[in-house]
XYZ file of C-alpha atoms in Angstrom:
340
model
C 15.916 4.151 -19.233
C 13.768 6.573 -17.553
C 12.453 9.513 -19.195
C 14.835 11.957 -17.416
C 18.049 9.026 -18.099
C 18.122 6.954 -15.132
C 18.782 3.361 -15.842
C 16.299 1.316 -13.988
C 15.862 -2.621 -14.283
C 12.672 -4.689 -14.898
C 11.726 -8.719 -14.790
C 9.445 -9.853 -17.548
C 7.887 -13.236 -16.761
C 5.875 -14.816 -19.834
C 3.646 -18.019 -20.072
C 5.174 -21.056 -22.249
C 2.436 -21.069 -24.470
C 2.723 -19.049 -27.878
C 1.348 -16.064 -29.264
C 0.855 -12.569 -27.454
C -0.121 -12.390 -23.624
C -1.792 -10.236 -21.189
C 0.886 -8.598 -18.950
C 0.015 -7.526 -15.473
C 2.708 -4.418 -14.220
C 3.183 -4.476 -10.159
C 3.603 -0.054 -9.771
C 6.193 0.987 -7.488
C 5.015 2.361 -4.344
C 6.163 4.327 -1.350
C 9.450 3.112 -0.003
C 12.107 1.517 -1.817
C 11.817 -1.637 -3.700
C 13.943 -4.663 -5.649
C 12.092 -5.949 -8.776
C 11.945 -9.107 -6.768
C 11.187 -8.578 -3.304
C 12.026 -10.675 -0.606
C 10.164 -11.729 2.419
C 10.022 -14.603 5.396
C 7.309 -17.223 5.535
C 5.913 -18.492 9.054
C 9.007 -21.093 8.955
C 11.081 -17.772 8.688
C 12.506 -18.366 5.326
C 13.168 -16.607 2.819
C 10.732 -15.789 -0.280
C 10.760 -14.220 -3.347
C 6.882 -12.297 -3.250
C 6.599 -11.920 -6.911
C 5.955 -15.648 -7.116
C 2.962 -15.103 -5.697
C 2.200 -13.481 -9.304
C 4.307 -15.672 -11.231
C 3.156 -18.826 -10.392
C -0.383 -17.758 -10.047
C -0.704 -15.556 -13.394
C 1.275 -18.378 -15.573
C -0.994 -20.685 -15.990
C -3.713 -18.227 -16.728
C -1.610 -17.243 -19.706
C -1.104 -14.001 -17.708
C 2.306 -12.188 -17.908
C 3.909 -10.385 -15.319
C 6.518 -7.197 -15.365
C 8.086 -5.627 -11.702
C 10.928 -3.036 -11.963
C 13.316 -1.791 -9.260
C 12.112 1.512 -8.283
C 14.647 4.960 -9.198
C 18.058 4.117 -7.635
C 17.201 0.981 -6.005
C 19.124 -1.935 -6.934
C 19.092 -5.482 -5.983
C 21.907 -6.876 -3.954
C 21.994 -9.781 -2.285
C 24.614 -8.796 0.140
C 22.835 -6.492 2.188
C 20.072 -6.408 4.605
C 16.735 -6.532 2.422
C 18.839 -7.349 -0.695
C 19.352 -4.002 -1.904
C 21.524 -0.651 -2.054
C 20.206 2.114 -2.685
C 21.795 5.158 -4.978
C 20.355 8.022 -2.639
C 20.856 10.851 -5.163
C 19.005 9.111 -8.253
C 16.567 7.721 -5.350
C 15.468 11.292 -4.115
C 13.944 12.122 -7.733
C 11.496 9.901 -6.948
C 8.691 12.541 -7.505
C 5.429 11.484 -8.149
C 5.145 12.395 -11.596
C 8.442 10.895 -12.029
C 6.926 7.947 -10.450
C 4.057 8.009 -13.239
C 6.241 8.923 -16.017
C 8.089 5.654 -15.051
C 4.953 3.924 -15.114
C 4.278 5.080 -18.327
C 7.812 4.431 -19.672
C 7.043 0.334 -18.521
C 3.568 -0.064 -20.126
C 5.367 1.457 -23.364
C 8.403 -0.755 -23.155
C 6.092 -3.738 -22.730
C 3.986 -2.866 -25.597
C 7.215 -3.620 -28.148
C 7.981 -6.830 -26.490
C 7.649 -9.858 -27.886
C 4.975 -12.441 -26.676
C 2.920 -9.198 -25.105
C -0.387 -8.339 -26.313
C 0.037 -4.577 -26.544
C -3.289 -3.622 -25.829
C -4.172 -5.875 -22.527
C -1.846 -4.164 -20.023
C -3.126 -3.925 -16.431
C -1.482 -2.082 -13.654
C -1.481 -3.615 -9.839
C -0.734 -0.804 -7.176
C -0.945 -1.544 -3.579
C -0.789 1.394 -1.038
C 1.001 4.735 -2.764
C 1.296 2.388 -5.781
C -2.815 2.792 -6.415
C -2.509 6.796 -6.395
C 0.533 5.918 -8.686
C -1.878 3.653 -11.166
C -4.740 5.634 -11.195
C -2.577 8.778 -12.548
C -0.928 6.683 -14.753
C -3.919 5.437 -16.130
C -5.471 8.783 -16.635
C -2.757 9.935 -18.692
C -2.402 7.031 -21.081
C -5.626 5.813 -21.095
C -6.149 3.993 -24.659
C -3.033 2.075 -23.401
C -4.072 1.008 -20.223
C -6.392 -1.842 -19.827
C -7.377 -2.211 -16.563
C -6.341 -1.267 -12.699
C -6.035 -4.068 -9.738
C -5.840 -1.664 -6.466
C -5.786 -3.031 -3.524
C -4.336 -0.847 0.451
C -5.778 2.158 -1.272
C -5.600 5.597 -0.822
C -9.220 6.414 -1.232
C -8.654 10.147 -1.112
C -4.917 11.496 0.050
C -1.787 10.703 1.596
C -2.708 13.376 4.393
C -6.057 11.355 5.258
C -4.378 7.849 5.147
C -1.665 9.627 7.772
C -4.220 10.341 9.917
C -6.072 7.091 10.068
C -2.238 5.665 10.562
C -2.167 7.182 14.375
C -5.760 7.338 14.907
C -8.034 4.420 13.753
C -5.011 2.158 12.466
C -3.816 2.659 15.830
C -6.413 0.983 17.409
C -6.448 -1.649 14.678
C -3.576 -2.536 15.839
C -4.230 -2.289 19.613
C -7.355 -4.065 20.013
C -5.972 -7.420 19.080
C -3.198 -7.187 21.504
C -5.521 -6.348 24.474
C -9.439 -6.854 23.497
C -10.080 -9.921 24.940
C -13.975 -9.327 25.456
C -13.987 -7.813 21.701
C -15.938 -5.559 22.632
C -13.960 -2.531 20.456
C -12.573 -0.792 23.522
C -9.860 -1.423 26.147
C -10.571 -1.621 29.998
C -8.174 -0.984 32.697
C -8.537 -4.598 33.492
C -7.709 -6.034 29.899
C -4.898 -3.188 30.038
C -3.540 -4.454 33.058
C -4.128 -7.929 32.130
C -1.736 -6.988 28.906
C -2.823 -10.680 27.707
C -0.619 -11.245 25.043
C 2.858 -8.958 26.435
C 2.664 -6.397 23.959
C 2.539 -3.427 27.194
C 5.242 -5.115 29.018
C 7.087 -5.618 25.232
C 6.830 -2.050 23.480
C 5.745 0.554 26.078
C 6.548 -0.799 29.347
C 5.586 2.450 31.447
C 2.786 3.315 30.144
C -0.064 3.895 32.655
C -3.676 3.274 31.838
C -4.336 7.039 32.915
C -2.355 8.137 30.033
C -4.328 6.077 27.286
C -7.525 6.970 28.975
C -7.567 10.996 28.597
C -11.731 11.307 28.927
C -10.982 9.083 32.411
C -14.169 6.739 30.843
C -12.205 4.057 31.995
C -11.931 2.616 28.210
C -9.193 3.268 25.783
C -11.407 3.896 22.970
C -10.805 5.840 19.068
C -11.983 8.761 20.646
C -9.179 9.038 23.388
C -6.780 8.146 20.696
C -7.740 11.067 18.559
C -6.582 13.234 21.610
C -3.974 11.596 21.990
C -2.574 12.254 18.298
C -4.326 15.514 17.869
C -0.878 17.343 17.132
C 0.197 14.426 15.212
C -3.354 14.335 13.459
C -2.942 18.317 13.036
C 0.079 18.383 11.560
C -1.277 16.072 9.100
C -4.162 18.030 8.479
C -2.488 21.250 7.698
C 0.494 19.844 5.805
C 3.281 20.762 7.854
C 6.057 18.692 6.362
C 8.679 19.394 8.882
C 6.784 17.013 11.441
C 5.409 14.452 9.150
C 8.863 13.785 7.964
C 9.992 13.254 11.580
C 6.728 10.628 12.148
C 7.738 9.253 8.447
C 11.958 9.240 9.742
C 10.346 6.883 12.238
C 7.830 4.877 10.928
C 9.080 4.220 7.741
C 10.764 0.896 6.817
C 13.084 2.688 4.136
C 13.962 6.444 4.383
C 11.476 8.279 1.603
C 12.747 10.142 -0.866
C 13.993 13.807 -0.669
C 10.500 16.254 -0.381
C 8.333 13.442 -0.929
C 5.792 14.499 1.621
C 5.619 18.100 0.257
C 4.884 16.534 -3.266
C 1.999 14.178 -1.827
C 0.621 17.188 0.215
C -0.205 18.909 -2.827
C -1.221 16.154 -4.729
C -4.799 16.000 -6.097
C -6.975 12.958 -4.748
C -8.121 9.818 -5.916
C -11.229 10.118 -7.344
C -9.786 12.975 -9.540
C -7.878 10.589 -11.525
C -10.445 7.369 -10.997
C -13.222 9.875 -12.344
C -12.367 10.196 -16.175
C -11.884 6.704 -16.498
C -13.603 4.177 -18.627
C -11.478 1.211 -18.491
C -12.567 -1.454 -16.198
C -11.258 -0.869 -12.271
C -11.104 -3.309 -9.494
C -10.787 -2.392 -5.865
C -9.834 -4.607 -2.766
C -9.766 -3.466 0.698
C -9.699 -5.015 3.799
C -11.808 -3.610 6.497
C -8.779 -3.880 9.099
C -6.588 -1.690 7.256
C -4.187 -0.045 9.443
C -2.400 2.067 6.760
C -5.517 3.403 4.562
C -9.175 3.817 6.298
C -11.814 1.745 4.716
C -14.376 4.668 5.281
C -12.281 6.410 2.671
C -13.125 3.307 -0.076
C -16.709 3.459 0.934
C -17.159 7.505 0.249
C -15.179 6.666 -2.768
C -17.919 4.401 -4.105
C -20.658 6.339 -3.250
C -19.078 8.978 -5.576
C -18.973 6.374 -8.282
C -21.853 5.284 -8.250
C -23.448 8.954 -8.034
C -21.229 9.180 -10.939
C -22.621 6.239 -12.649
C -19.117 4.790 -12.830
C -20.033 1.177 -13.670
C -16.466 0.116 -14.690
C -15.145 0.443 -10.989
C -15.968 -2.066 -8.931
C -15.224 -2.508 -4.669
C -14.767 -5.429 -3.035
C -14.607 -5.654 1.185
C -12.808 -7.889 3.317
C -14.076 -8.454 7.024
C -10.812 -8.735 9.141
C -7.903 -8.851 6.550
C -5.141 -5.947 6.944
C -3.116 -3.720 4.195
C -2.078 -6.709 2.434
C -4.810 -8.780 2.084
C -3.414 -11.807 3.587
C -0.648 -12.012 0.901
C 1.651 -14.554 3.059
C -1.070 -16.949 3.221
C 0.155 -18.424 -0.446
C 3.482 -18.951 1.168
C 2.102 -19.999 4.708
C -1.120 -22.014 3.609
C -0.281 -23.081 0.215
C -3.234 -21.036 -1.160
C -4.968 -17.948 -1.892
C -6.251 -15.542 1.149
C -9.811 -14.932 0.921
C -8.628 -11.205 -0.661
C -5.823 -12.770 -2.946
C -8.132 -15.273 -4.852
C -10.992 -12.916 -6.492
C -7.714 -10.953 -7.275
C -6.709 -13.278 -9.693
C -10.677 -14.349 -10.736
């Protein structure tokens, strides 16, 4: 039961072996999630994701706890196995967020077969801004954070790499064929792999190419989103909940852009800790800007935070190659000094 007396749901997975464990805790993040989410594999089937975590974890004598987030429930009925109680969903706050967060490490600790004092939080996107908080508050009961898709400062700059740099993260492979970091009228033209003809049939090269260089480079795309990128910037929540409306694959929750946009950053919670922290980001992160990561280390280290570490990934996206486990039948180059 949450703190404010919502019921909400959690899986426990334990090793076999006796005595106490480790327990990693997989934060909620952003949009709306089962305990046991479900995705496709290249074949198109279905898998649960957890297992990813289970099966991995297990053997290392490594538990593992998810929970459904507040008002989300599992059902197997609908389209991405869930319904979704909309009122108890839209008190989804972010320090309710924490406080639930808080409520799971503290549940944990009075289970049997869980060693009390080696719980680790794993937050991916949102989930990491979620961690770090949670971790700052409870400290002594916290062992360790595994962040990977992080927001290295705020929501507001992640929002803006989203329609500027992500942008052309996701562009470039769909038309770069010289990889050369730009787009020609030719390779536009060319539209080698249909994504043009696909998504955005009549668009011209003109109106991609605002500085008329003759290249669809970041630069032109930071004209092209300035009011998007401005509205960011300034926190006007009326038109980033319209881009969210969107863009989102769930509806967020009632005022949760207001909340983020005057949330502190990152580093204000990563700052006061002592516990060990390990960070994971791939450089071809379309949702939060690598950049971001890299200014975040050089405050740590001016800091002389030795507990958090950063670890970069040349070409892997937001998740890190996750689906490889379930495509490949092993760990992604980011996935596997996770789990190291």
């Amino acid at each position: 039961t949450s703190h404010d007396g919502h019921a909400m749901t959690g899986r426990l997975s334990l090793p076999t072996t006796p005595g106490k464990h480790p327990v990693m805790v997989f934060v909620q993040n952003a949009e709306a999630a089962t305990l046991d989410q479900r995705t496709r594999d290249a074949k198109g089937q279905p898998v649960a994701f957890f297992d990813l975590y289970r099966d991995t974890l297990g053997p290392l004598g490594i538990g593992f706890f998810s929970y459904e987030g507040r008002g989300v429930h599992t059902d197997a009925t609908r389209p991405r196995a869930m319904r979704v109680d909309r009122d108890v969903y839209d008190t989804s706050s972010i320090d309710n967020k924490v406080r639930d967060i808080v409520s799971a490490v503290r549940l944990l600790q009075k289970e049997a077969g869980v060693d009390a004092a080696q719980i680790y939080l794993r937050g991916v996107s949102e989930g990491t801004l979620l961690a770090a908080e949670a971790a700052s508050r409870i400290p002594t009961e916290v062992r360790g954070l595994v962040l990977s898709g992080v927001i290295g400062s705020t929501l507001k700059v992640s929002l803006v790499h989203q329609v500027q740099g992500g942008r052309m993260l996701q562009l470039l492979p769909e038309f770069d064929t010289d990889r050369d970091q730009k787009i020609s009228a030719q390779e536009w033209e060319a539209d080698a792999r249909g994504f043009r003809k696909k998504n955005i049939p009549t668009a011209t090269f003109e109106s991609v190419d605002p500085d008329k260089e003759g290249f669809m480079t970041l630069a032109d795309m930071k004209v092209l989103t300035k009011p998007l990128s401005d509205a960011f910037t300034t926190g006007n929540v009326e038109i980033t909940e319209a881009f969210l409306k969107q863009a989102a694959v769930v509806e967020i929750p009632k005022g949760w852009v207001a909340d983020h946009f005057s949330h502190r950053a990152m580093w204000d919670f990563l700052s006061p800790l002592t516990m060990p922290v390990a960070i994971f980001q791939g450089d071809d992160d379309r949702n939060t800007r690598v950049e971001d990561l890299q200014a975040l280390e050089k405050l740590a280290k001016s800091a002389g935070r030795t507990n958090i570490e950063f670890h970069y990934f040349p070409g892997l996206g937001h998740g890190l190659g996750s689906t490889d486990y379930f495509n490949k039948g092993a760990h992604s180059p980011g996935y596997a000094p996770i789990f190291e």
